[in-house]
Amino acid sequence: MHLICPKAIEVDPNDCQGHKFKAYCLRFLSPPNRATCPVRRYFFSLYYTVAHVFPIMNTLVYWGCLVPSGHGGFAPPKLPHDPQNPPCGRNGTLGHHPDKGLFDQDPIKTFSIINVWTITTVIAFIEIFFLNSIRRPTPVIGHAAGVMICSGAYLAWAEFGKLATGHSGLFFIDPDIIKDMPEVIIAACISFVAISPGIFTYVYGLIAMRETITAVRHDSSC
């Protein structure tokens, strides 16, 4: 994805369709060669910023909210409880969940859960720490606002998925689960959007730390 080319990528009209398609893909995925269009550079930077912020957000929401509440697709771990007064049922675990644990599922389901909710975040951290093409996004305010807008669009997409499939990936915005409590759904949506600039700030700090550590030091005594 980090296709930084020193020369502008031109599409030769005499090439075959396959080469034209490849050139168009290279042009789309590569950053602008000149700073003549700040809007395009901003959207390109925002694209990669969202690609780093969203996996971290999804991992936090999934392992910190969905799994403990029993909506992670597998049985959540048991919680400490009073045997005389279990919090969520006789077995001391949270309700409405499959009976099997994560590694008791089919291998493909276990792989899918780990890949979607964990591996993507690992890849994001690898890019942030080891790829010098990932720079601090500027303007900061513009990127923070863009990340929040994309988070709101993510919730709208989740609602569209609910209408199309009848299943909501985020239970806290599902009116069939959170019944007669619209204020809870509104608060959950606001909280989801509100944490996005915090994650963006965290990513920005990691990038700044890497750039500071790897910066070439100029010794004035030389």
PDB file of C-alpha atoms in Angstrom:
ATOM      1  CA  MET A   1       0.000   0.000   0.000  1.00  0.00           C
ATOM      2  CA  HIS A   2       2.932   2.333   0.496  1.00  0.00           C
ATOM      3  CA  LEU A   3       3.703   2.950  -3.159  1.00  0.00           C
ATOM      4  CA  ILE A   4       5.824   6.092  -3.130  1.00  0.00           C
ATOM      5  CA  CYS A   5       7.049   6.587  -6.679  1.00  0.00           C
ATOM      6  CA  PRO A   6       9.625   9.271  -7.566  1.00  0.00           C
ATOM      7  CA  LYS A   7       7.962   9.966 -10.913  1.00  0.00           C
ATOM      8  CA  ALA A   8       4.388  10.638 -11.858  1.00  0.00           C
ATOM      9  CA  ILE A   9       2.552   7.508 -12.948  1.00  0.00           C
ATOM     10  CA  GLU A  10       1.271   7.955 -16.481  1.00  0.00           C
ATOM     11  CA  VAL A  11      -1.320   5.799 -18.217  1.00  0.00           C
ATOM     12  CA  ASP A  12      -0.246   4.816 -21.725  1.00  0.00           C
ATOM     13  CA  PRO A  13      -3.314   4.611 -23.995  1.00  0.00           C
ATOM     14  CA  ASN A  14      -1.491   2.063 -26.152  1.00  0.00           C
ATOM     15  CA  ASP A  15      -1.072  -0.421 -23.301  1.00  0.00           C
ATOM     16  CA  CYS A  16      -3.370  -3.378 -22.799  1.00  0.00           C
ATOM     17  CA  GLN A  17      -6.259  -3.201 -20.354  1.00  0.00           C
ATOM     18  CA  GLY A  18      -4.301  -5.080 -17.703  1.00  0.00           C
ATOM     19  CA  HIS A  19      -1.426  -2.569 -17.726  1.00  0.00           C
ATOM     20  CA  LYS A  20      -3.866   0.348 -17.717  1.00  0.00           C
ATOM     21  CA  PHE A  21      -5.677  -1.094 -14.716  1.00  0.00           C
ATOM     22  CA  LYS A  22      -2.356  -1.578 -12.902  1.00  0.00           C
ATOM     23  CA  ALA A  23      -1.331   2.025 -13.642  1.00  0.00           C
ATOM     24  CA  TYR A  24      -4.657   3.349 -12.355  1.00  0.00           C
ATOM     25  CA  CYS A  25      -4.276   1.305  -9.160  1.00  0.00           C
ATOM     26  CA  LEU A  26      -0.710   2.564  -8.640  1.00  0.00           C
ATOM     27  CA  ARG A  27      -1.825   6.143  -9.171  1.00  0.00           C
ATOM     28  CA  PHE A  28      -4.738   5.786  -6.745  1.00  0.00           C
ATOM     29  CA  LEU A  29      -2.733   4.105  -3.982  1.00  0.00           C
ATOM     30  CA  SER A  30       0.306   6.374  -4.277  1.00  0.00           C
ATOM     31  CA  PRO A  31       0.476   9.765  -2.595  1.00  0.00           C
ATOM     32  CA  PRO A  32       0.240  12.835  -4.830  1.00  0.00           C
ATOM     33  CA  ASN A  33       3.531  13.658  -6.536  1.00  0.00           C
ATOM     34  CA  ARG A  34       3.097  17.378  -6.068  1.00  0.00           C
ATOM     35  CA  ALA A  35       1.541  19.488  -3.331  1.00  0.00           C
ATOM     36  CA  THR A  36      -0.579  21.372  -5.853  1.00  0.00           C
ATOM     37  CA  CYS A  37      -3.829  19.922  -4.494  1.00  0.00           C
ATOM     38  CA  PRO A  38      -3.946  20.171  -0.684  1.00  0.00           C
ATOM     39  CA  VAL A  39      -7.426  18.655  -0.603  1.00  0.00           C
ATOM     40  CA  ARG A  40      -6.248  15.476  -2.317  1.00  0.00           C
ATOM     41  CA  ARG A  41      -3.238  15.216  -0.025  1.00  0.00           C
ATOM     42  CA  TYR A  42      -5.513  15.677   2.983  1.00  0.00           C
ATOM     43  CA  PHE A  43      -7.896  12.921   1.925  1.00  0.00           C
ATOM     44  CA  PHE A  44      -5.005  10.600   1.131  1.00  0.00           C
ATOM     45  CA  SER A  45      -3.524  11.224   4.582  1.00  0.00           C
ATOM     46  CA  LEU A  46      -6.942  10.837   6.220  1.00  0.00           C
ATOM     47  CA  TYR A  47      -7.394   7.503   4.433  1.00  0.00           C
ATOM     48  CA  TYR A  48      -4.281   6.052   6.065  1.00  0.00           C
ATOM     49  CA  THR A  49      -5.056   7.698   9.397  1.00  0.00           C
ATOM     50  CA  VAL A  50      -8.471   6.033   9.495  1.00  0.00           C
ATOM     51  CA  ALA A  51      -6.850   2.751   8.425  1.00  0.00           C
ATOM     52  CA  HIS A  52      -4.750   2.914  11.602  1.00  0.00           C
ATOM     53  CA  VAL A  53      -7.296   4.351  14.029  1.00  0.00           C
ATOM     54  CA  PHE A  54     -10.221   2.061  13.200  1.00  0.00           C
ATOM     55  CA  PRO A  55      -8.475  -1.298  13.818  1.00  0.00           C
ATOM     56  CA  ILE A  56      -7.362  -0.109  17.260  1.00  0.00           C
ATOM     57  CA  MET A  57     -10.872   1.154  18.024  1.00  0.00           C
ATOM     58  CA  ASN A  58     -12.427  -2.107  16.879  1.00  0.00           C
ATOM     59  CA  THR A  59     -10.034  -4.146  19.005  1.00  0.00           C
ATOM     60  CA  LEU A  60     -10.791  -2.066  22.102  1.00  0.00           C
ATOM     61  CA  VAL A  61     -14.556  -2.188  21.538  1.00  0.00           C
ATOM     62  CA  TYR A  62     -14.556  -5.918  20.808  1.00  0.00           C
ATOM     63  CA  TRP A  63     -12.326  -7.192  23.621  1.00  0.00           C
ATOM     64  CA  GLY A  64     -13.331  -4.505  26.097  1.00  0.00           C
ATOM     65  CA  CYS A  65     -17.087  -4.379  25.475  1.00  0.00           C
ATOM     66  CA  LEU A  66     -18.517  -7.044  23.175  1.00  0.00           C
ATOM     67  CA  VAL A  67     -16.691 -10.067  24.616  1.00  0.00           C
ATOM     68  CA  PRO A  68     -17.308  -9.303  28.330  1.00  0.00           C
ATOM     69  CA  SER A  69     -20.990  -8.618  27.610  1.00  0.00           C
ATOM     70  CA  GLY A  70     -21.435 -11.940  25.801  1.00  0.00           C
ATOM     71  CA  HIS A  71     -21.757 -10.512  22.283  1.00  0.00           C
ATOM     72  CA  GLY A  72     -18.342 -11.531  20.990  1.00  0.00           C
ATOM     73  CA  GLY A  73     -19.456 -14.687  19.213  1.00  0.00           C
ATOM     74  CA  PHE A  74     -18.158 -17.064  21.875  1.00  0.00           C
ATOM     75  CA  ALA A  75     -18.634 -17.725  25.570  1.00  0.00           C
ATOM     76  CA  PRO A  76     -17.015 -14.998  27.673  1.00  0.00           C
ATOM     77  CA  PRO A  77     -14.679 -15.964  30.505  1.00  0.00           C
ATOM     78  CA  LYS A  78     -16.162 -16.543  33.921  1.00  0.00           C
ATOM     79  CA  LEU A  79     -16.171 -13.607  36.293  1.00  0.00           C
ATOM     80  CA  PRO A  80     -15.579 -13.658  40.056  1.00  0.00           C
ATOM     81  CA  HIS A  81     -18.914 -13.773  41.839  1.00  0.00           C
ATOM     82  CA  ASP A  82     -20.709 -14.720  44.993  1.00  0.00           C
ATOM     83  CA  PRO A  83     -22.018 -18.311  44.594  1.00  0.00           C
ATOM     84  CA  GLN A  84     -25.145 -17.345  46.510  1.00  0.00           C
ATOM     85  CA  ASN A  85     -25.896 -14.440  44.216  1.00  0.00           C
ATOM     86  CA  PRO A  86     -24.366 -14.879  40.749  1.00  0.00           C
ATOM     87  CA  PRO A  87     -24.567 -11.698  38.665  1.00  0.00           C
ATOM     88  CA  CYS A  88     -25.786 -13.145  35.393  1.00  0.00           C
ATOM     89  CA  GLY A  89     -27.125 -16.645  35.798  1.00  0.00           C
ATOM     90  CA  ARG A  90     -26.330 -19.809  37.699  1.00  0.00           C
ATOM     91  CA  ASN A  91     -23.075 -20.499  35.972  1.00  0.00           C
ATOM     92  CA  GLY A  92     -21.667 -17.080  36.791  1.00  0.00           C
ATOM     93  CA  THR A  93     -21.126 -16.064  33.163  1.00  0.00           C
ATOM     94  CA  LEU A  94     -22.834 -13.400  31.161  1.00  0.00           C
ATOM     95  CA  GLY A  95     -25.938 -14.486  29.282  1.00  0.00           C
ATOM     96  CA  HIS A  96     -27.015 -14.751  25.629  1.00  0.00           C
ATOM     97  CA  HIS A  97     -23.777 -16.245  24.292  1.00  0.00           C
ATOM     98  CA  PRO A  98     -22.753 -19.478  22.525  1.00  0.00           C
ATOM     99  CA  ASP A  99     -21.717 -22.300  24.828  1.00  0.00           C
ATOM    100  CA  LYS A 100     -18.229 -22.771  23.387  1.00  0.00           C
ATOM    101  CA  GLY A 101     -15.158 -20.727  24.193  1.00  0.00           C
ATOM    102  CA  LEU A 102     -12.992 -19.016  21.599  1.00  0.00           C
ATOM    103  CA  PHE A 103     -10.657 -21.949  20.967  1.00  0.00           C
ATOM    104  CA  ASP A 104     -13.489 -24.486  21.157  1.00  0.00           C
ATOM    105  CA  GLN A 105     -15.052 -23.070  17.987  1.00  0.00           C
ATOM    106  CA  ASP A 106     -14.393 -24.257  14.455  1.00  0.00           C
ATOM    107  CA  PRO A 107     -10.844 -23.311  13.392  1.00  0.00           C
ATOM    108  CA  ILE A 108     -12.105 -20.980  10.658  1.00  0.00           C
ATOM    109  CA  LYS A 109     -14.282 -19.066  13.144  1.00  0.00           C
ATOM    110  CA  THR A 110     -11.450 -18.774  15.648  1.00  0.00           C
ATOM    111  CA  PHE A 111      -9.139 -17.578  12.888  1.00  0.00           C
ATOM    112  CA  SER A 112     -11.715 -15.058  11.663  1.00  0.00           C
ATOM    113  CA  ILE A 113     -12.255 -13.597  15.132  1.00  0.00           C
ATOM    114  CA  ILE A 114      -8.541 -13.280  15.864  1.00  0.00           C
ATOM    115  CA  ASN A 115      -7.776 -11.939  12.394  1.00  0.00           C
ATOM    116  CA  VAL A 116     -10.530  -9.315  12.288  1.00  0.00           C
ATOM    117  CA  TRP A 117     -10.313  -8.125  15.879  1.00  0.00           C
ATOM    118  CA  THR A 118      -6.599  -8.529  16.668  1.00  0.00           C
ATOM    119  CA  ILE A 119      -4.289  -9.136  13.698  1.00  0.00           C
ATOM    120  CA  THR A 120      -5.409  -5.960  11.916  1.00  0.00           C
ATOM    121  CA  THR A 121      -4.324  -3.938  14.941  1.00  0.00           C
ATOM    122  CA  VAL A 122      -0.968  -5.739  15.010  1.00  0.00           C
ATOM    123  CA  ILE A 123      -0.467  -4.820  11.337  1.00  0.00           C
ATOM    124  CA  ALA A 124      -1.377  -1.192  12.102  1.00  0.00           C
ATOM    125  CA  PHE A 125       1.223  -1.058  14.890  1.00  0.00           C
ATOM    126  CA  ILE A 126       3.863  -2.617  12.617  1.00  0.00           C
ATOM    127  CA  GLU A 127       3.221   0.071  10.009  1.00  0.00           C
ATOM    128  CA  ILE A 128       3.333   2.833  12.618  1.00  0.00           C
ATOM    129  CA  PHE A 129       6.577   1.629  14.214  1.00  0.00           C
ATOM    130  CA  PHE A 130       8.555   0.406  11.194  1.00  0.00           C
ATOM    131  CA  LEU A 131       7.404   2.233   8.031  1.00  0.00           C
ATOM    132  CA  ASN A 132       8.913   5.679   7.660  1.00  0.00           C
ATOM    133  CA  SER A 133       6.315   6.500   5.004  1.00  0.00           C
ATOM    134  CA  ILE A 134       3.818   6.882   7.856  1.00  0.00           C
ATOM    135  CA  ARG A 135       4.231  10.499   8.953  1.00  0.00           C
ATOM    136  CA  ARG A 136       2.478  12.663  11.496  1.00  0.00           C
ATOM    137  CA  PRO A 137      -0.833  13.675   9.895  1.00  0.00           C
ATOM    138  CA  THR A 138      -1.374  17.396   9.444  1.00  0.00           C
ATOM    139  CA  PRO A 139      -3.450  19.435   9.976  1.00  0.00           C
ATOM    140  CA  VAL A 140      -4.167  17.783  13.313  1.00  0.00           C
ATOM    141  CA  ILE A 141      -7.585  19.388  13.822  1.00  0.00           C
ATOM    142  CA  GLY A 142      -8.678  18.455  10.316  1.00  0.00           C
ATOM    143  CA  HIS A 143      -7.665  14.836  10.794  1.00  0.00           C
ATOM    144  CA  ALA A 144      -9.305  14.611  14.218  1.00  0.00           C
ATOM    145  CA  ALA A 145     -12.541  15.983  12.771  1.00  0.00           C
ATOM    146  CA  GLY A 146     -12.272  13.636   9.796  1.00  0.00           C
ATOM    147  CA  VAL A 147     -11.798  10.623  12.059  1.00  0.00           C
ATOM    148  CA  MET A 148     -14.899  11.594  14.053  1.00  0.00           C
ATOM    149  CA  ILE A 149     -16.954  11.975  10.871  1.00  0.00           C
ATOM    150  CA  CYS A 150     -15.762   8.574   9.663  1.00  0.00           C
ATOM    151  CA  SER A 151     -16.711   7.075  13.042  1.00  0.00           C
ATOM    152  CA  GLY A 152     -20.231   8.431  12.640  1.00  0.00           C
ATOM    153  CA  ALA A 153     -20.348   7.008   9.119  1.00  0.00           C
ATOM    154  CA  TYR A 154     -19.199   3.663  10.565  1.00  0.00           C
ATOM    155  CA  LEU A 155     -22.214   3.635  12.893  1.00  0.00           C
ATOM    156  CA  ALA A 156     -24.495   4.486   9.966  1.00  0.00           C
ATOM    157  CA  TRP A 157     -22.990   1.580   8.020  1.00  0.00           C
ATOM    158  CA  ALA A 158     -23.555  -0.718  11.002  1.00  0.00           C
ATOM    159  CA  GLU A 159     -27.206   0.334  11.073  1.00  0.00           C
ATOM    160  CA  PHE A 160     -27.490  -0.333   7.341  1.00  0.00           C
ATOM    161  CA  GLY A 161     -26.038  -3.791   7.950  1.00  0.00           C
ATOM    162  CA  LYS A 162     -28.673  -4.355  10.621  1.00  0.00           C
ATOM    163  CA  LEU A 163     -31.436  -3.468   8.161  1.00  0.00           C
ATOM    164  CA  ALA A 164     -29.934  -5.633   5.409  1.00  0.00           C
ATOM    165  CA  THR A 165     -29.061  -8.743   7.427  1.00  0.00           C
ATOM    166  CA  GLY A 166     -31.151  -8.489  10.580  1.00  0.00           C
ATOM    167  CA  HIS A 167     -27.987  -8.737  12.689  1.00  0.00           C
ATOM    168  CA  SER A 168     -26.218  -5.844  14.385  1.00  0.00           C
ATOM    169  CA  GLY A 169     -22.479  -6.085  14.882  1.00  0.00           C
ATOM    170  CA  LEU A 170     -22.688  -3.567  17.730  1.00  0.00           C
ATOM    171  CA  PHE A 171     -25.309  -4.649  20.239  1.00  0.00           C
ATOM    172  CA  PHE A 172     -25.341  -1.314  22.054  1.00  0.00           C
ATOM    173  CA  ILE A 173     -26.942   0.397  19.038  1.00  0.00           C
ATOM    174  CA  ASP A 174     -29.434  -2.402  18.379  1.00  0.00           C
ATOM    175  CA  PRO A 175     -32.954  -1.347  19.492  1.00  0.00           C
ATOM    176  CA  ASP A 176     -34.007  -5.013  19.572  1.00  0.00           C
ATOM    177  CA  ILE A 177     -31.497  -5.648  22.375  1.00  0.00           C
ATOM    178  CA  ILE A 178     -31.481  -2.256  24.099  1.00  0.00           C
ATOM    179  CA  LYS A 179     -35.255  -2.042  24.382  1.00  0.00           C
ATOM    180  CA  ASP A 180     -37.157   1.050  25.520  1.00  0.00           C
ATOM    181  CA  MET A 181     -33.899   2.867  26.256  1.00  0.00           C
ATOM    182  CA  PRO A 182     -33.164   5.176  23.304  1.00  0.00           C
ATOM    183  CA  GLU A 183     -31.064   7.409  25.546  1.00  0.00           C
ATOM    184  CA  VAL A 184     -28.653   4.495  26.100  1.00  0.00           C
ATOM    185  CA  ILE A 185     -28.251   4.012  22.348  1.00  0.00           C
ATOM    186  CA  ILE A 186     -27.655   7.737  21.861  1.00  0.00           C
ATOM    187  CA  ALA A 187     -25.092   7.799  24.672  1.00  0.00           C
ATOM    188  CA  ALA A 188     -23.331   4.738  23.220  1.00  0.00           C
ATOM    189  CA  CYS A 189     -23.126   6.340  19.766  1.00  0.00           C
ATOM    190  CA  ILE A 190     -21.771   9.581  21.234  1.00  0.00           C
ATOM    191  CA  SER A 191     -19.199   7.649  23.256  1.00  0.00           C
ATOM    192  CA  PHE A 192     -18.117   5.644  20.210  1.00  0.00           C
ATOM    193  CA  VAL A 193     -17.540   8.804  18.182  1.00  0.00           C
ATOM    194  CA  ALA A 194     -15.917  10.575  21.137  1.00  0.00           C
ATOM    195  CA  ILE A 195     -13.193   7.963  21.643  1.00  0.00           C
ATOM    196  CA  SER A 196     -12.012   8.238  18.033  1.00  0.00           C
ATOM    197  CA  PRO A 197     -10.023  11.486  18.530  1.00  0.00           C
ATOM    198  CA  GLY A 198      -8.449   9.916  21.614  1.00  0.00           C
ATOM    199  CA  ILE A 199      -7.235   6.946  19.576  1.00  0.00           C
ATOM    200  CA  PHE A 200      -6.074   9.364  16.878  1.00  0.00           C
ATOM    201  CA  THR A 201      -4.053  11.272  19.488  1.00  0.00           C
ATOM    202  CA  TYR A 202      -2.500   7.990  20.647  1.00  0.00           C
ATOM    203  CA  VAL A 203      -1.534   7.045  17.074  1.00  0.00           C
ATOM    204  CA  TYR A 204      -0.170  10.538  16.464  1.00  0.00           C
ATOM    205  CA  GLY A 205       1.975  10.248  19.573  1.00  0.00           C
ATOM    206  CA  LEU A 206       3.383   6.876  18.496  1.00  0.00           C
ATOM    207  CA  ILE A 207       4.299   8.250  15.071  1.00  0.00           C
ATOM    208  CA  ALA A 208       5.913  11.314  16.643  1.00  0.00           C
ATOM    209  CA  MET A 209       7.889   9.075  19.001  1.00  0.00           C
ATOM    210  CA  ARG A 210       9.160   6.937  16.115  1.00  0.00           C
ATOM    211  CA  GLU A 211      10.122   9.999  14.075  1.00  0.00           C
ATOM    212  CA  THR A 212      11.975  11.467  17.045  1.00  0.00           C
ATOM    213  CA  ILE A 213      13.876   8.248  17.749  1.00  0.00           C
ATOM    214  CA  THR A 214      14.847   7.654  14.118  1.00  0.00           C
ATOM    215  CA  ALA A 215      15.615  11.281  13.257  1.00  0.00           C
ATOM    216  CA  VAL A 216      19.142  11.966  12.014  1.00  0.00           C
ATOM    217  CA  ARG A 217      21.061  13.917  14.626  1.00  0.00           C
ATOM    218  CA  HIS A 218      23.146  16.821  13.401  1.00  0.00           C
ATOM    219  CA  ASP A 219      26.206  17.336  15.569  1.00  0.00           C
ATOM    220  CA  SER A 220      27.162  21.003  15.482  1.00  0.00           C
ATOM    221  CA  SER A 221      30.723  20.165  16.564  1.00  0.00           C
ATOM    222  CA  CYS A 222      31.456  18.324  13.318  1.00  0.00           C
TER     223      CYS A 222
END
